[in-house]
Amino acid sequence: AQSVAQPEDQVNVAEGNPLTVKCTYSVSGNPYLFWYVQYPNRGLQFLLKYITGDNLVKGSYGFEAEFNKSQTSFHLKKPSALVSDSALYFCAVREGLMNRDDKIIFGKGTRLHILP
Amino acid sequence: SAVISQKPSRDICQRGTSLTIQCQVDSQVTMMFWYRQQPGQSLTLIATANQGSEATYESGFVIDKFPISRPNLTFSTLTVSNMSPEDSSIYLCSVEHRQAGWTEAFFGQGTRLTVV
């Protein structure tokens, strides 16, 4: 069964510093990995994804994530945090496209708090 | 990608009543999903709504409590029936269209429900 873990409930970072939000996953096949962000009173917004190819993927708002197959990780990163990055971040995983019945599994979420 | 309109954005309802949430997509999609999200928590999948067939419910969710309609490829509704304060939550609609090569899911803005 597929699963995803976000070990930190909250991450605090000073504005201008680099940030990392951790995610590890477990799937039996090739993973499709995603990051979503949720601002207060809003739905989830897609940030970026890894499907295949380059392990470093870039997404919206200056975010990037690195796929590490040996560590089964997909950590979200940004070189310089902004106060406006404060939000709830979800990592998600799915086991490929061929099985129509497989679902996207979401982590429990990590609240990112950028300190001015 | 897809633009998803979810209505209402929020509502306060009396216990024992029902609320129907609408999800409208700007393009035809094969799969629509309904999630529940407790404030600050992760997403819990309620059911998968596929056009032309009955919705598929996850463990812990039943059709009598959460009836779903999917009359066409761009629209779905979720009804929360006989509401109690425990139903207070955010309800989210999401869509996927794997046959078109979409790999990620897209979300509506959510419906914040408070039952009093």
PDB file of C-alpha atoms in Angstrom:
ATOM      1  CA  ALA A   1       0.000   0.000   0.000  1.00  0.00           C
ATOM      2  CA  GLN A   2       1.181   3.492  -0.718  1.00  0.00           C
ATOM      3  CA  SER A   3       1.803   5.992   2.055  1.00  0.00           C
ATOM      4  CA  VAL A   4       3.394   9.360   2.618  1.00  0.00           C
ATOM      5  CA  ALA A   5       4.876  10.844   5.779  1.00  0.00           C
ATOM      6  CA  GLN A   6       5.502  14.441   6.727  1.00  0.00           C
ATOM      7  CA  PRO A   7       7.440  14.183   9.972  1.00  0.00           C
ATOM      8  CA  GLU A   8       7.085  17.837  11.017  1.00  0.00           C
ATOM      9  CA  ASP A   9       3.791  19.354  12.128  1.00  0.00           C
ATOM     10  CA  GLN A  10       5.266  22.849  11.906  1.00  0.00           C
ATOM     11  CA  VAL A  11       8.383  24.451  10.498  1.00  0.00           C
ATOM     12  CA  ASN A  12       9.497  27.929  11.532  1.00  0.00           C
ATOM     13  CA  VAL A  13      11.916  29.857   9.315  1.00  0.00           C
ATOM     14  CA  ALA A  14      13.115  33.433   9.403  1.00  0.00           C
ATOM     15  CA  GLU A  15      12.304  35.502   6.338  1.00  0.00           C
ATOM     16  CA  GLY A  16      15.132  35.403   3.808  1.00  0.00           C
ATOM     17  CA  ASN A  17      16.483  32.079   5.059  1.00  0.00           C
ATOM     18  CA  PRO A  18      16.260  28.847   3.063  1.00  0.00           C
ATOM     19  CA  LEU A  19      13.410  26.527   3.943  1.00  0.00           C
ATOM     20  CA  THR A  20      12.900  22.770   3.729  1.00  0.00           C
ATOM     21  CA  VAL A  21       9.677  20.844   4.301  1.00  0.00           C
ATOM     22  CA  LYS A  22      10.284  17.112   4.562  1.00  0.00           C
ATOM     23  CA  CYS A  23       8.387  14.280   2.903  1.00  0.00           C
ATOM     24  CA  THR A  24       9.043  10.566   2.619  1.00  0.00           C
ATOM     25  CA  TYR A  25       6.934   8.064   0.735  1.00  0.00           C
ATOM     26  CA  SER A  26       6.304   4.386   0.217  1.00  0.00           C
ATOM     27  CA  VAL A  27       4.990   2.802  -2.975  1.00  0.00           C
ATOM     28  CA  SER A  28       5.545  -0.579  -4.560  1.00  0.00           C
ATOM     29  CA  GLY A  29       6.161   0.794  -8.046  1.00  0.00           C
ATOM     30  CA  ASN A  30       7.353   4.044  -9.539  1.00  0.00           C
ATOM     31  CA  PRO A  31       6.062   7.027  -7.567  1.00  0.00           C
ATOM     32  CA  TYR A  32       4.282  10.059  -8.845  1.00  0.00           C
ATOM     33  CA  LEU A  33       4.971  12.746  -6.226  1.00  0.00           C
ATOM     34  CA  PHE A  34       3.256  16.074  -5.636  1.00  0.00           C
ATOM     35  CA  TRP A  35       3.345  19.110  -3.396  1.00  0.00           C
ATOM     36  CA  TYR A  36       0.276  21.224  -2.718  1.00  0.00           C
ATOM     37  CA  VAL A  37      -0.117  24.411  -0.690  1.00  0.00           C
ATOM     38  CA  GLN A  38      -3.203  25.572   1.177  1.00  0.00           C
ATOM     39  CA  TYR A  39      -3.615  29.166   2.232  1.00  0.00           C
ATOM     40  CA  PRO A  40      -6.187  30.045   4.945  1.00  0.00           C
ATOM     41  CA  ASN A  41      -9.779  29.537   3.838  1.00  0.00           C
ATOM     42  CA  ARG A  42      -8.689  28.295   0.427  1.00  0.00           C
ATOM     43  CA  GLY A  43      -8.548  25.002  -1.433  1.00  0.00           C
ATOM     44  CA  LEU A  44      -5.347  23.191  -2.303  1.00  0.00           C
ATOM     45  CA  GLN A  45      -3.126  24.691  -4.972  1.00  0.00           C
ATOM     46  CA  PHE A  46      -0.793  22.506  -6.988  1.00  0.00           C
ATOM     47  CA  LEU A  47       2.874  23.535  -6.555  1.00  0.00           C
ATOM     48  CA  LEU A  48       4.972  20.963  -8.375  1.00  0.00           C
ATOM     49  CA  LYS A  49       5.324  17.313  -9.275  1.00  0.00           C
ATOM     50  CA  TYR A  50       7.850  14.609 -10.019  1.00  0.00           C
ATOM     51  CA  ILE A  51       6.893  12.030 -12.610  1.00  0.00           C
ATOM     52  CA  THR A  52      10.159  11.088 -14.281  1.00  0.00           C
ATOM     53  CA  GLY A  53      13.405  12.650 -15.458  1.00  0.00           C
ATOM     54  CA  ASP A  54      15.481  15.216 -13.587  1.00  0.00           C
ATOM     55  CA  ASN A  55      15.409  14.630  -9.842  1.00  0.00           C
ATOM     56  CA  LEU A  56      15.192  18.362  -9.134  1.00  0.00           C
ATOM     57  CA  VAL A  57      11.846  19.795 -10.136  1.00  0.00           C
ATOM     58  CA  LYS A  58      10.859  23.422 -10.050  1.00  0.00           C
ATOM     59  CA  GLY A  59       7.403  24.736  -9.389  1.00  0.00           C
ATOM     60  CA  SER A  60       5.354  27.780  -8.587  1.00  0.00           C
ATOM     61  CA  TYR A  61       6.393  30.696  -6.353  1.00  0.00           C
ATOM     62  CA  GLY A  62      10.096  29.765  -6.481  1.00  0.00           C
ATOM     63  CA  PHE A  63       9.651  26.378  -4.829  1.00  0.00           C
ATOM     64  CA  GLU A  64      11.560  23.288  -5.863  1.00  0.00           C
ATOM     65  CA  ALA A  65      11.726  19.699  -4.686  1.00  0.00           C
ATOM     66  CA  GLU A  66      14.307  16.964  -4.978  1.00  0.00           C
ATOM     67  CA  PHE A  67      13.373  13.367  -5.639  1.00  0.00           C
ATOM     68  CA  ASN A  68      15.709  10.945  -3.882  1.00  0.00           C
ATOM     69  CA  LYS A  69      14.915   7.361  -4.781  1.00  0.00           C
ATOM     70  CA  SER A  70      17.377   5.741  -2.387  1.00  0.00           C
ATOM     71  CA  GLN A  71      15.999   7.699   0.569  1.00  0.00           C
ATOM     72  CA  THR A  72      12.404   7.597  -0.755  1.00  0.00           C
ATOM     73  CA  SER A  73      12.158  11.305  -0.091  1.00  0.00           C
ATOM     74  CA  PHE A  74      10.725  14.320  -1.877  1.00  0.00           C
ATOM     75  CA  HIS A  75      11.604  17.355   0.246  1.00  0.00           C
ATOM     76  CA  LEU A  76      10.233  20.773  -0.667  1.00  0.00           C
ATOM     77  CA  LYS A  77      12.722  23.627  -0.709  1.00  0.00           C
ATOM     78  CA  LYS A  78      13.037  27.333  -1.352  1.00  0.00           C
ATOM     79  CA  PRO A  79      16.291  29.314  -1.261  1.00  0.00           C
ATOM     80  CA  SER A  80      14.837  32.414   0.395  1.00  0.00           C
ATOM     81  CA  ALA A  81      11.592  32.332   2.371  1.00  0.00           C
ATOM     82  CA  LEU A  82       8.943  35.035   2.202  1.00  0.00           C
ATOM     83  CA  VAL A  83       6.356  35.845   4.866  1.00  0.00           C
ATOM     84  CA  SER A  84       3.722  35.144   2.206  1.00  0.00           C
ATOM     85  CA  ASP A  85       4.944  31.528   2.039  1.00  0.00           C
ATOM     86  CA  SER A  86       3.316  30.910   5.419  1.00  0.00           C
ATOM     87  CA  ALA A  87       0.691  28.230   4.748  1.00  0.00           C
ATOM     88  CA  LEU A  88      -0.130  24.538   5.121  1.00  0.00           C
ATOM     89  CA  TYR A  89       1.849  22.271   2.777  1.00  0.00           C
ATOM     90  CA  PHE A  90       0.821  18.789   1.709  1.00  0.00           C
ATOM     91  CA  CYS A  91       2.982  16.128   0.116  1.00  0.00           C
ATOM     92  CA  ALA A  92       1.141  13.493  -1.920  1.00  0.00           C
ATOM     93  CA  VAL A  93       1.985  10.291  -3.765  1.00  0.00           C
ATOM     94  CA  ARG A  94       0.409   8.019  -6.322  1.00  0.00           C
ATOM     95  CA  GLU A  95       1.637   4.823  -7.899  1.00  0.00           C
ATOM     96  CA  GLY A  96       1.617   5.680 -11.577  1.00  0.00           C
ATOM     97  CA  LEU A  97      -1.121   6.243 -14.106  1.00  0.00           C
ATOM     98  CA  MET A  98      -1.941   2.839 -15.520  1.00  0.00           C
ATOM     99  CA  ASN A  99      -4.217   1.682 -12.699  1.00  0.00           C
ATOM    100  CA  ARG A 100      -7.334   3.806 -12.844  1.00  0.00           C
ATOM    101  CA  ASP A 101      -8.283   2.760  -9.324  1.00  0.00           C
ATOM    102  CA  ASP A 102      -5.213   4.064  -7.537  1.00  0.00           C
ATOM    103  CA  LYS A 103      -5.765   7.191  -5.516  1.00  0.00           C
ATOM    104  CA  ILE A 104      -3.582  10.110  -4.545  1.00  0.00           C
ATOM    105  CA  ILE A 105      -2.531   9.722  -0.906  1.00  0.00           C
ATOM    106  CA  PHE A 106      -1.898  12.914   1.063  1.00  0.00           C
ATOM    107  CA  GLY A 107       0.411  13.454   3.992  1.00  0.00           C
ATOM    108  CA  LYS A 108      -0.907  15.004   7.193  1.00  0.00           C
ATOM    109  CA  GLY A 109       0.431  18.401   6.254  1.00  0.00           C
ATOM    110  CA  THR A 110       3.173  20.685   7.564  1.00  0.00           C
ATOM    111  CA  ARG A 111       2.417  24.204   8.669  1.00  0.00           C
ATOM    112  CA  LEU A 112       5.138  26.566   7.470  1.00  0.00           C
ATOM    113  CA  HIS A 113       5.524  29.722   9.506  1.00  0.00           C
ATOM    114  CA  ILE A 114       7.839  32.391   8.124  1.00  0.00           C
ATOM    115  CA  LEU A 115       8.946  34.859  10.779  1.00  0.00           C
ATOM    116  CA  PRO A 116       9.406  38.489   9.652  1.00  0.00           C
TER     117      PRO A 116
ATOM    118  CA  SER B   1      -5.339  22.213 -15.901  1.00  0.00           C
ATOM    119  CA  ALA B   2      -8.855  22.928 -14.730  1.00  0.00           C
ATOM    120  CA  VAL B   3     -10.782  25.725 -13.101  1.00  0.00           C
ATOM    121  CA  ILE B   4     -13.146  24.435 -10.455  1.00  0.00           C
ATOM    122  CA  SER B   5     -16.012  26.419  -8.998  1.00  0.00           C
ATOM    123  CA  GLN B   6     -17.337  25.133  -5.706  1.00  0.00           C
ATOM    124  CA  LYS B   7     -20.463  26.497  -4.061  1.00  0.00           C
ATOM    125  CA  PRO B   8     -21.255  27.581  -1.448  1.00  0.00           C
ATOM    126  CA  SER B   9     -17.913  28.763  -0.107  1.00  0.00           C
ATOM    127  CA  ARG B  10     -19.234  28.591   3.438  1.00  0.00           C
ATOM    128  CA  ASP B  11     -22.463  27.976   5.302  1.00  0.00           C
ATOM    129  CA  ILE B  12     -23.811  27.748   8.805  1.00  0.00           C
ATOM    130  CA  CYS B  13     -26.518  25.125   9.126  1.00  0.00           C
ATOM    131  CA  GLN B  14     -28.887  23.859  11.799  1.00  0.00           C
ATOM    132  CA  ARG B  15     -28.432  20.303  13.008  1.00  0.00           C
ATOM    133  CA  GLY B  16     -30.775  17.838  11.359  1.00  0.00           C
ATOM    134  CA  THR B  17     -30.839  19.702   8.053  1.00  0.00           C
ATOM    135  CA  SER B  18     -29.025  18.885   4.804  1.00  0.00           C
ATOM    136  CA  LEU B  19     -26.658  20.881   2.627  1.00  0.00           C
ATOM    137  CA  THR B  20     -25.829  20.263  -1.025  1.00  0.00           C
ATOM    138  CA  ILE B  21     -22.425  21.373  -2.279  1.00  0.00           C
ATOM    139  CA  GLN B  22     -21.892  21.912  -5.981  1.00  0.00           C
ATOM    140  CA  CYS B  23     -18.707  21.423  -7.986  1.00  0.00           C
ATOM    141  CA  GLN B  24     -18.497  22.770 -11.535  1.00  0.00           C
ATOM    142  CA  VAL B  25     -15.453  22.217 -13.775  1.00  0.00           C
ATOM    143  CA  ASP B  26     -14.601  24.253 -16.858  1.00  0.00           C
ATOM    144  CA  SER B  27     -13.717  21.134 -18.877  1.00  0.00           C
ATOM    145  CA  GLN B  28     -14.796  17.515 -19.080  1.00  0.00           C
ATOM    146  CA  VAL B  29     -13.016  15.272 -16.595  1.00  0.00           C
ATOM    147  CA  THR B  30     -13.242  11.576 -15.958  1.00  0.00           C
ATOM    148  CA  MET B  31     -12.771  11.500 -12.206  1.00  0.00           C
ATOM    149  CA  MET B  32     -14.159  13.705  -9.475  1.00  0.00           C
ATOM    150  CA  PHE B  33     -13.462  13.253  -5.798  1.00  0.00           C
ATOM    151  CA  TRP B  34     -14.953  14.596  -2.594  1.00  0.00           C
ATOM    152  CA  TYR B  35     -12.780  15.105   0.471  1.00  0.00           C
ATOM    153  CA  ARG B  36     -13.371  16.224   4.026  1.00  0.00           C
ATOM    154  CA  GLN B  37     -10.782  18.246   5.883  1.00  0.00           C
ATOM    155  CA  GLN B  38     -10.955  19.043   9.576  1.00  0.00           C
ATOM    156  CA  PRO B  39      -9.429  22.476  10.258  1.00  0.00           C
ATOM    157  CA  GLY B  40      -5.633  22.294  10.008  1.00  0.00           C
ATOM    158  CA  GLN B  41      -5.765  18.595   9.268  1.00  0.00           C
ATOM    159  CA  SER B  42      -5.106  16.423   6.255  1.00  0.00           C
ATOM    160  CA  LEU B  43      -7.636  15.364   3.651  1.00  0.00           C
ATOM    161  CA  THR B  44      -9.905  12.369   4.082  1.00  0.00           C
ATOM    162  CA  LEU B  45     -11.391  10.944   0.901  1.00  0.00           C
ATOM    163  CA  ILE B  46     -15.154  10.543   1.153  1.00  0.00           C
ATOM    164  CA  ALA B  47     -15.928   9.088  -2.275  1.00  0.00           C
ATOM    165  CA  THR B  48     -15.050   8.939  -5.937  1.00  0.00           C
ATOM    166  CA  ALA B  49     -17.748  10.168  -8.318  1.00  0.00           C
ATOM    167  CA  ASN B  50     -17.523   8.805 -11.857  1.00  0.00           C
ATOM    168  CA  GLN B  51     -19.985   9.786 -14.533  1.00  0.00           C
ATOM    169  CA  GLY B  52     -22.380   7.028 -15.492  1.00  0.00           C
ATOM    170  CA  SER B  53     -21.864   4.895 -12.425  1.00  0.00           C
ATOM    171  CA  GLU B  54     -22.551   4.918  -8.707  1.00  0.00           C
ATOM    172  CA  ALA B  55     -20.124   6.753  -6.485  1.00  0.00           C
ATOM    173  CA  THR B  56     -17.552   4.638  -4.686  1.00  0.00           C
ATOM    174  CA  TYR B  57     -17.397   5.369  -0.962  1.00  0.00           C
ATOM    175  CA  GLU B  58     -14.422   4.993   1.331  1.00  0.00           C
ATOM    176  CA  SER B  59     -14.554   3.136   4.596  1.00  0.00           C
ATOM    177  CA  GLY B  60     -16.536   5.066   7.170  1.00  0.00           C
ATOM    178  CA  PHE B  61     -18.667   6.952   4.664  1.00  0.00           C
ATOM    179  CA  VAL B  62     -22.073   5.821   3.430  1.00  0.00           C
ATOM    180  CA  ILE B  63     -24.386   6.901   0.665  1.00  0.00           C
ATOM    181  CA  ASP B  64     -27.294   7.682   2.987  1.00  0.00           C
ATOM    182  CA  LYS B  65     -25.208  10.274   4.806  1.00  0.00           C
ATOM    183  CA  PHE B  66     -23.282  11.635   1.817  1.00  0.00           C
ATOM    184  CA  PRO B  67     -25.296  11.120  -1.374  1.00  0.00           C
ATOM    185  CA  ILE B  68     -23.401  12.145  -4.497  1.00  0.00           C
ATOM    186  CA  SER B  69     -24.591  12.963  -7.985  1.00  0.00           C
ATOM    187  CA  ARG B  70     -22.505  13.052 -11.171  1.00  0.00           C
ATOM    188  CA  PRO B  71     -24.920  13.847 -14.006  1.00  0.00           C
ATOM    189  CA  ASN B  72     -22.242  14.732 -16.564  1.00  0.00           C
ATOM    190  CA  LEU B  73     -18.499  15.129 -17.063  1.00  0.00           C
ATOM    191  CA  THR B  74     -18.325  18.686 -15.691  1.00  0.00           C
ATOM    192  CA  PHE B  75     -20.541  18.663 -12.610  1.00  0.00           C
ATOM    193  CA  SER B  76     -21.032  16.875  -9.311  1.00  0.00           C
ATOM    194  CA  THR B  77     -22.838  17.466  -6.035  1.00  0.00           C
ATOM    195  CA  LEU B  78     -22.237  16.207  -2.521  1.00  0.00           C
ATOM    196  CA  THR B  79     -25.045  16.346   0.024  1.00  0.00           C
ATOM    197  CA  VAL B  80     -24.328  16.235   3.738  1.00  0.00           C
ATOM    198  CA  SER B  81     -27.522  14.812   5.220  1.00  0.00           C
ATOM    199  CA  ASN B  82     -29.055  15.038   8.679  1.00  0.00           C
ATOM    200  CA  MET B  83     -26.155  17.153   9.849  1.00  0.00           C
ATOM    201  CA  SER B  84     -24.684  17.153  13.324  1.00  0.00           C
ATOM    202  CA  PRO B  85     -21.933  19.366  14.793  1.00  0.00           C
ATOM    203  CA  GLU B  86     -19.462  16.547  14.033  1.00  0.00           C
ATOM    204  CA  ASP B  87     -20.005  17.272  10.322  1.00  0.00           C
ATOM    205  CA  SER B  88     -18.497  20.730  10.737  1.00  0.00           C
ATOM    206  CA  SER B  89     -15.550  20.650   8.390  1.00  0.00           C
ATOM    207  CA  ILE B  90     -14.166  21.829   5.067  1.00  0.00           C
ATOM    208  CA  TYR B  91     -15.434  19.858   2.091  1.00  0.00           C
ATOM    209  CA  LEU B  92     -13.289  19.847  -1.039  1.00  0.00           C
ATOM    210  CA  CYS B  93     -13.988  18.791  -4.589  1.00  0.00           C
ATOM    211  CA  SER B  94     -11.099  17.649  -6.769  1.00  0.00           C
ATOM    212  CA  VAL B  95     -10.793  16.457 -10.347  1.00  0.00           C
ATOM    213  CA  GLU B  96      -8.464  14.309 -12.388  1.00  0.00           C
ATOM    214  CA  HIS B  97      -8.430  13.497 -16.079  1.00  0.00           C
ATOM    215  CA  ARG B  98      -5.879  10.719 -16.522  1.00  0.00           C
ATOM    216  CA  GLN B  99      -7.096   9.817 -19.971  1.00  0.00           C
ATOM    217  CA  ALA B 100      -6.026  13.293 -21.092  1.00  0.00           C
ATOM    218  CA  GLY B 101      -2.589  12.786 -19.567  1.00  0.00           C
ATOM    219  CA  TRP B 102      -3.142  14.821 -16.433  1.00  0.00           C
ATOM    220  CA  THR B 103      -0.954  13.520 -13.663  1.00  0.00           C
ATOM    221  CA  GLU B 104      -2.066  15.785 -10.820  1.00  0.00           C
ATOM    222  CA  ALA B 105      -5.368  16.594  -9.195  1.00  0.00           C
ATOM    223  CA  PHE B 106      -6.942  20.025  -9.091  1.00  0.00           C
ATOM    224  CA  PHE B 107      -9.065  21.334  -6.258  1.00  0.00           C
ATOM    225  CA  GLY B 108     -11.961  23.655  -5.733  1.00  0.00           C
ATOM    226  CA  GLN B 109     -11.809  26.405  -3.140  1.00  0.00           C
ATOM    227  CA  GLY B 110     -13.645  24.328  -0.582  1.00  0.00           C
ATOM    228  CA  THR B 111     -16.848  24.703   1.394  1.00  0.00           C
ATOM    229  CA  ARG B 112     -16.495  25.575   5.055  1.00  0.00           C
ATOM    230  CA  LEU B 113     -19.460  24.046   6.861  1.00  0.00           C
ATOM    231  CA  THR B 114     -20.424  24.876  10.428  1.00  0.00           C
ATOM    232  CA  VAL B 115     -23.281  22.943  12.015  1.00  0.00           C
ATOM    233  CA  VAL B 116     -24.911  24.508  15.061  1.00  0.00           C
TER     234      VAL B 116
END
